[in-house]
CSV table of C-alpha atoms in Angstrom, one decimal:
chain,number,residue,atom,x,y,z
A,143,UNK,CA,-18.5,57.5,-8.6
A,144,UNK,CA,-19.4,53.8,-8.7
A,145,UNK,CA,-22.0,54.5,-11.4
A,146,UNK,CA,-19.4,56.6,-13.4
A,147,UNK,CA,-16.9,53.8,-13.2
A,148,UNK,CA,-19.5,51.3,-14.5
A,149,UNK,CA,-20.3,53.7,-17.5
A,150,UNK,CA,-16.6,54.0,-18.3
A,151,UNK,CA,-16.2,50.2,-18.2
A,152,UNK,CA,-19.2,49.8,-20.5
A,153,UNK,CA,-17.8,52.2,-23.0
A,154,UNK,CA,-14.4,50.5,-22.9
A,155,UNK,CA,-15.9,47.0,-23.4
A,156,UNK,CA,-18.1,48.2,-26.3
A,157,UNK,CA,-15.0,49.6,-27.9
A,158,UNK,CA,-13.3,46.2,-27.5
A,159,UNK,CA,-16.2,44.5,-29.2
A,160,UNK,CA,-15.8,46.9,-32.2
A,161,UNK,CA,-12.1,46.7,-32.5
A,162,UNK,CA,-11.2,43.3,-31.1
A,163,UNK,CA,-8.5,44.9,-29.1
A,164,UNK,CA,-8.1,46.4,-25.6
A,165,UNK,CA,-6.1,49.5,-24.9
A,166,UNK,CA,-3.1,48.9,-22.6
A,167,UNK,CA,-3.7,49.8,-19.0
A,168,UNK,CA,-2.9,53.4,-18.0
A,169,UNK,CA,-1.5,52.4,-14.6
A,170,UNK,CA,1.3,50.1,-13.7
A,171,UNK,CA,0.5,46.4,-13.4
A,172,UNK,CA,2.4,43.3,-14.2
A,173,UNK,CA,0.0,42.6,-17.0
A,174,UNK,CA,-0.5,38.9,-16.2
A,175,UNK,CA,-3.3,37.2,-18.1
A,176,UNK,CA,-4.7,33.8,-17.2
A,177,UNK,CA,-6.0,31.5,-19.9
A,178,UNK,CA,-8.3,28.8,-18.6
A,179,UNK,CA,-8.8,25.9,-21.1
A,180,UNK,CA,-11.7,23.4,-21.4
A,181,UNK,CA,-12.0,20.0,-19.9
A,182,UNK,CA,-15.5,19.6,-18.4
A,183,UNK,CA,-15.2,18.3,-14.8
A,184,UNK,CA,-11.4,18.2,-15.1
A,185,UNK,CA,-11.7,22.0,-15.2
A,186,UNK,CA,-12.2,22.0,-11.4
A,187,UNK,CA,-8.4,21.9,-11.4
A,188,UNK,CA,-8.5,25.6,-12.4
A,189,UNK,CA,-9.6,26.4,-8.8
A,190,UNK,CA,-6.4,25.0,-7.5
A,191,UNK,CA,-4.5,27.2,-9.9
A,192,UNK,CA,-6.3,30.3,-8.7
A,193,UNK,CA,-5.9,29.2,-5.1
A,194,UNK,CA,-2.1,29.2,-5.3
A,195,UNK,CA,-1.9,32.4,-7.3
A,196,UNK,CA,-3.9,34.1,-4.6
A,197,UNK,CA,-1.9,32.6,-1.8
A,198,UNK,CA,1.3,33.8,-3.4
A,199,UNK,CA,-0.2,37.3,-4.1
A,200,UNK,CA,0.3,37.0,-7.9
A,201,UNK,CA,-1.8,39.8,-9.5
A,202,UNK,CA,-4.0,38.6,-12.3
A,203,UNK,CA,-5.0,41.5,-14.6
A,204,UNK,CA,-7.0,39.7,-17.2
A,205,UNK,CA,-8.8,36.3,-17.5
A,206,UNK,CA,-9.9,34.4,-20.6
A,207,UNK,CA,-11.9,31.2,-20.4
A,208,UNK,CA,-13.1,28.4,-22.7
A,209,UNK,CA,-15.8,26.0,-21.8
A,210,UNK,CA,-15.4,25.1,-18.1
A,211,UNK,CA,-12.7,27.7,-18.0
A,212,UNK,CA,-15.2,30.3,-18.9
A,213,UNK,CA,-17.5,29.1,-16.2
A,214,UNK,CA,-14.9,29.2,-13.5
A,215,UNK,CA,-13.4,32.4,-14.8
A,216,UNK,CA,-16.8,34.1,-14.7
A,217,UNK,CA,-17.4,32.9,-11.2
A,218,UNK,CA,-14.0,34.1,-10.0
A,219,UNK,CA,-14.0,37.4,-11.8
A,220,UNK,CA,-17.5,38.1,-10.5
A,221,UNK,CA,-16.2,38.1,-6.9
A,222,UNK,CA,-16.5,34.5,-5.6
A,223,UNK,CA,-13.7,33.6,-3.2
A,224,UNK,CA,-11.6,30.5,-3.5
A,225,UNK,CA,-13.5,29.0,-0.5
A,226,UNK,CA,-16.8,29.6,-2.3
A,227,UNK,CA,-15.5,28.1,-5.5
A,228,UNK,CA,-14.3,25.0,-3.5
A,229,UNK,CA,-17.7,24.7,-1.9
A,230,UNK,CA,-19.5,24.9,-5.3
A,231,UNK,CA,-17.1,22.3,-6.8
A,232,UNK,CA,-17.8,19.9,-3.9
A,233,UNK,CA,-21.5,20.1,-4.5
A,234,UNK,CA,-22.0,20.5,-8.2
A,235,UNK,CA,-23.1,17.5,-10.4
A,236,UNK,CA,-24.0,17.1,-14.0
A,237,UNK,CA,-27.7,17.3,-13.3
A,238,UNK,CA,-27.3,20.9,-11.9
A,239,UNK,CA,-26.7,22.4,-15.3
A,240,UNK,CA,-27.8,19.8,-17.9
A,241,UNK,CA,-31.0,18.0,-18.8
A,242,UNK,CA,-31.4,15.1,-21.2
A,243,UNK,CA,-33.5,15.9,-24.2
A,244,UNK,CA,-34.4,14.4,-27.6
A,245,UNK,CA,-33.0,16.6,-30.4
A,246,UNK,CA,-31.2,16.1,-33.7
A,247,UNK,CA,-28.7,18.7,-32.4
A,248,UNK,CA,-27.7,17.0,-29.2
A,249,UNK,CA,-28.6,14.7,-26.3
A,250,UNK,CA,-28.9,17.4,-23.6
A,251,UNK,CA,-29.6,21.0,-23.1
A,252,UNK,CA,-27.6,23.2,-20.8
A,253,UNK,CA,-30.6,25.5,-20.1
A,254,UNK,CA,-30.4,24.6,-16.4
A,255,UNK,CA,-27.1,26.4,-16.4
A,256,UNK,CA,-29.1,29.7,-16.5
A,257,UNK,CA,-30.3,29.1,-13.0
A,258,UNK,CA,-27.0,27.7,-11.9
A,259,UNK,CA,-25.1,30.7,-13.1
A,260,UNK,CA,-27.6,33.2,-11.7
A,261,UNK,CA,-27.1,31.6,-8.3
A,262,UNK,CA,-23.3,31.6,-8.3
A,263,UNK,CA,-22.4,34.7,-10.2
A,264,UNK,CA,-22.1,37.8,-8.0
A,265,UNK,CA,-22.8,40.1,-11.0
A,266,UNK,CA,-24.7,39.6,-14.2
A,267,UNK,CA,-22.7,41.6,-16.9
A,268,UNK,CA,-19.1,41.7,-18.1
A,269,UNK,CA,-18.9,45.4,-17.2
A,270,UNK,CA,-19.5,44.7,-13.5
A,271,UNK,CA,-16.7,42.1,-13.1
A,272,UNK,CA,-13.8,42.9,-10.8
A,273,UNK,CA,-11.3,41.5,-13.3
A,274,UNK,CA,-11.8,41.9,-17.1
A,275,UNK,CA,-12.9,38.6,-18.7
A,276,UNK,CA,-13.0,37.2,-22.2
A,277,UNK,CA,-15.3,34.2,-22.9
A,278,UNK,CA,-14.8,32.3,-26.1
A,279,UNK,CA,-17.2,30.3,-28.2
A,280,UNK,CA,-17.3,28.9,-31.8
A,281,UNK,CA,-19.6,29.9,-34.6
A,282,UNK,CA,-21.1,26.6,-35.8
A,283,UNK,CA,-21.8,27.8,-39.3
A,284,UNK,CA,-18.4,29.4,-40.1
A,285,UNK,CA,-16.0,27.8,-37.5
A,286,UNK,CA,-15.0,31.3,-36.5
A,287,UNK,CA,-13.9,32.0,-33.0
A,288,UNK,CA,-16.2,34.4,-31.1
A,289,UNK,CA,-14.9,36.3,-28.1
A,290,UNK,CA,-17.3,38.1,-25.7
A,291,UNK,CA,-16.2,41.0,-23.6
A,292,UNK,CA,-19.4,42.9,-22.9
A,293,UNK,CA,-23.1,42.5,-22.1
A,294,UNK,CA,-24.8,39.8,-20.1
A,295,UNK,CA,-22.6,36.9,-18.8
A,296,UNK,CA,-24.9,33.9,-18.7
A,297,UNK,CA,-25.5,33.1,-22.4
A,298,UNK,CA,-21.9,33.5,-23.5
A,299,UNK,CA,-20.8,31.2,-20.7
A,300,UNK,CA,-23.5,28.7,-21.8
A,301,UNK,CA,-22.4,28.9,-25.4
A,302,UNK,CA,-18.7,28.4,-24.4
A,303,UNK,CA,-19.8,25.2,-22.6
A,304,UNK,CA,-22.0,23.9,-25.4
A,305,UNK,CA,-20.0,20.7,-25.9
A,306,UNK,CA,-21.0,19.5,-29.5
A,307,UNK,CA,-22.8,16.2,-29.6
A,308,UNK,CA,-23.8,16.5,-26.0
A,309,UNK,CA,-25.3,19.9,-25.6
A,310,UNK,CA,-27.5,21.8,-28.0
A,311,UNK,CA,-26.0,24.9,-29.5
A,312,UNK,CA,-26.7,28.3,-28.0
A,313,UNK,CA,-28.0,31.1,-30.2
A,314,UNK,CA,-26.8,34.6,-29.4
A,315,UNK,CA,-27.4,37.6,-31.7
A,316,UNK,CA,-28.6,35.3,-34.5
A,317,UNK,CA,-25.4,33.1,-34.4
A,318,UNK,CA,-25.5,29.4,-33.5
A,319,UNK,CA,-22.6,28.9,-31.1
A,320,UNK,CA,-20.9,25.9,-29.7
A,321,UNK,CA,-18.0,25.1,-27.3
A,322,UNK,CA,-15.1,27.5,-27.5
A,323,UNK,CA,-12.6,24.7,-27.4
A,324,UNK,CA,-13.0,24.3,-31.2
A,325,UNK,CA,-11.7,27.8,-31.9
A,326,UNK,CA,-9.7,28.6,-28.7
A,327,UNK,CA,-8.7,25.3,-26.9
A,328,UNK,CA,-6.8,27.5,-24.5
A,329,UNK,CA,-7.7,31.2,-25.0
A,330,UNK,CA,-4.2,32.8,-25.0
A,331,UNK,CA,-4.6,35.0,-28.1
A,332,UNK,CA,-7.7,36.8,-26.7
A,333,UNK,CA,-5.5,37.7,-23.7
A,334,UNK,CA,-2.9,39.3,-25.9
A,335,UNK,CA,-5.6,41.3,-27.6
A,336,UNK,CA,-6.8,42.5,-24.2
A,337,UNK,CA,-3.3,43.8,-23.4
A,338,UNK,CA,-1.6,41.0,-21.4
A,339,UNK,CA,2.2,41.3,-21.3
A,340,UNK,CA,2.6,37.9,-19.8
A,341,UNK,CA,0.2,35.0,-20.6
A,342,UNK,CA,-0.2,32.1,-18.2
A,343,UNK,CA,-2.0,29.2,-19.9
A,344,UNK,CA,-3.7,26.3,-18.1
A,345,UNK,CA,-4.1,23.1,-20.3
A,346,UNK,CA,-6.1,20.1,-19.2
A,347,UNK,CA,-5.1,17.1,-21.3
A,348,UNK,CA,-7.0,14.3,-19.6
A,349,UNK,CA,-6.1,11.5,-22.0
A,350,UNK,CA,-6.5,7.8,-21.1
A,351,UNK,CA,-3.7,5.7,-19.7
A,352,UNK,CA,-3.1,2.1,-20.5
A,353,UNK,CA,-4.7,1.1,-17.2
A,354,UNK,CA,-8.0,2.5,-18.3
A,355,UNK,CA,-10.7,0.2,-19.6
A,356,UNK,CA,-11.4,2.4,-22.6
A,357,UNK,CA,-14.4,4.6,-23.4
A,358,UNK,CA,-17.6,4.0,-21.6
A,359,UNK,CA,-19.9,5.6,-24.2
A,360,UNK,CA,-20.2,8.1,-27.0
A,361,UNK,CA,-19.3,11.1,-24.9
A,362,UNK,CA,-16.0,9.5,-23.8
A,363,UNK,CA,-15.2,8.9,-27.5
A,364,UNK,CA,-16.1,12.6,-28.4
A,365,UNK,CA,-14.0,13.8,-25.4
A,366,UNK,CA,-11.0,11.8,-26.4
A,367,UNK,CA,-11.3,13.1,-30.0
A,368,UNK,CA,-11.3,16.6,-28.6
A,369,UNK,CA,-8.2,15.9,-26.5
A,370,UNK,CA,-6.3,14.5,-29.5
A,371,UNK,CA,-7.3,17.4,-31.7
A,372,UNK,CA,-6.4,19.9,-29.0
A,373,UNK,CA,-2.9,18.4,-28.6
A,374,UNK,CA,-2.3,18.2,-32.4
A,375,UNK,CA,-3.2,21.8,-32.8
A,376,UNK,CA,-1.7,23.2,-29.6
A,377,UNK,CA,1.0,25.1,-31.5
A,378,UNK,CA,-1.5,27.8,-32.4
A,379,UNK,CA,-2.4,28.8,-28.8
A,380,UNK,CA,1.0,28.0,-27.3
A,381,UNK,CA,2.7,30.6,-29.5
A,382,UNK,CA,0.8,33.2,-27.5
A,383,UNK,CA,1.6,31.7,-24.1
A,384,UNK,CA,4.7,32.5,-22.0
A,385,UNK,CA,4.2,29.7,-19.6
A,386,UNK,CA,1.9,26.6,-19.7
A,387,UNK,CA,0.6,24.9,-16.6
A,388,UNK,CA,-0.6,21.3,-17.1
A,389,UNK,CA,-2.3,19.9,-14.0
A,390,UNK,CA,-2.1,16.1,-13.9
A,391,UNK,CA,-5.7,15.1,-14.5
A,392,UNK,CA,-4.9,11.8,-16.2
A,393,UNK,CA,-7.4,9.1,-15.4
A,394,UNK,CA,-10.2,11.6,-14.5
A,395,UNK,CA,-13.3,11.2,-16.6
A,396,UNK,CA,-15.1,14.2,-18.2
A,397,UNK,CA,-17.9,13.9,-15.5
A,398,UNK,CA,-15.6,13.2,-12.5
A,399,UNK,CA,-17.3,15.8,-10.3
A,400,UNK,CA,-17.1,13.6,-7.2
A,401,UNK,CA,-13.3,13.9,-7.1
A,402,UNK,CA,-13.3,17.7,-6.9
A,403,UNK,CA,-10.7,17.8,-4.1
A,404,UNK,CA,-8.3,15.7,-6.1
A,405,UNK,CA,-8.7,17.9,-9.1
A,406,UNK,CA,-8.1,21.1,-7.1
A,407,UNK,CA,-5.0,19.5,-5.6
A,408,UNK,CA,-3.7,18.7,-9.1
A,409,UNK,CA,-4.1,22.4,-10.0
A,410,UNK,CA,-2.2,23.5,-6.8
A,411,UNK,CA,0.7,21.1,-7.4
A,412,UNK,CA,1.2,22.2,-11.0
A,413,UNK,CA,1.0,25.9,-10.2
A,414,UNK,CA,3.5,25.7,-7.4
A,415,UNK,CA,5.9,24.1,-9.8
A,416,UNK,CA,5.5,27.1,-12.1
A,417,UNK,CA,5.9,29.7,-9.3
A,418,UNK,CA,9.7,30.4,-9.9
A,419,UNK,CA,9.0,31.5,-13.5
A,420,UNK,CA,6.0,33.6,-12.5
A,421,UNK,CA,8.1,35.3,-9.8
A,422,UNK,CA,10.6,36.2,-12.4
A,423,UNK,CA,7.9,38.2,-14.3
A,424,UNK,CA,7.0,40.0,-11.1
A,425,UNK,CA,10.6,40.8,-10.4
A,426,UNK,CA,11.3,42.1,-13.9
A,427,UNK,CA,8.2,44.3,-13.9
A,428,UNK,CA,9.1,45.6,-10.4
A,429,UNK,CA,12.5,46.6,-11.6
A,430,UNK,CA,11.1,48.3,-14.6
A,431,UNK,CA,8.7,50.3,-12.5
A,432,UNK,CA,11.6,51.4,-10.2
A,433,UNK,CA,13.7,52.5,-13.1
A,434,UNK,CA,10.8,54.5,-14.6
A,435,UNK,CA,10.0,56.4,-11.3
A,436,UNK,CA,11.4,60.0,-11.3
A,437,UNK,CA,14.1,60.5,-8.7
A,438,UNK,CA,13.7,63.3,-6.1
A,439,UNK,CA,16.0,66.2,-6.5
A,440,UNK,CA,18.3,66.5,-3.5
A,441,UNK,CA,17.8,69.6,-1.4
A,442,UNK,CA,21.1,71.2,-0.2
A,443,UNK,CA,21.4,71.5,3.5
A,444,UNK,CA,21.4,75.0,4.9
């Protein structure tokens, strides 16, 4: 039976790749999709979001991730517990998935991410994930957004994290791919295509405050430019979002891995503030389910 289910998932995923859409689920579910945006180390806040949703028994039916959101989404959907994600976040550093290099295409390669992902992922393909996942990247040549739903996990996640200017592009199926933030800063639209009825988006702004001393180097400049572009073009992805969670990661640098606990706490605080609206979704769907259930015919007493 397990093998049969895997074959069915494979066929469904292949169909999504061809059509770009996912058929709605055949069984009742709230249809909540979680869109995890990019933000490099700031993305550790996503773990806090997931932690609260689990504690409050909020069922997540679909996940879509961009950049660090793709990495955390893949780890979570593959079966890592919140405790395991917290342990990984507390230990991980830039050197664990990046290596400085000399290239006209970037200053570093994220090839080390292959080993890192192989260690933390419980499964190796999209079809084996416990929760359906979409991973976004950007075609460097055309600017087109690329969404992965099937096949091996590692290279799509690497491509989604290929921060331009820092990391070398990742080539998949003959296409040179870079960070998904350029095409899907927060991947809400892929969730709609997967069948999400309610889309919960997590945005990580991470802009500087007046108290900051300014950019330290080129990568801070690039990061701030990304943050500005993301905010200026946020209308595109926000149109497909029902609710936006914005953890307060102000002041945290792109490589602020040593403050993982603070970032997780920021995700928790922002998600708890959003819980009343999320509970409304669950209540509405529960009421709809009750209305749709057939009533038992009464049996006259003898």
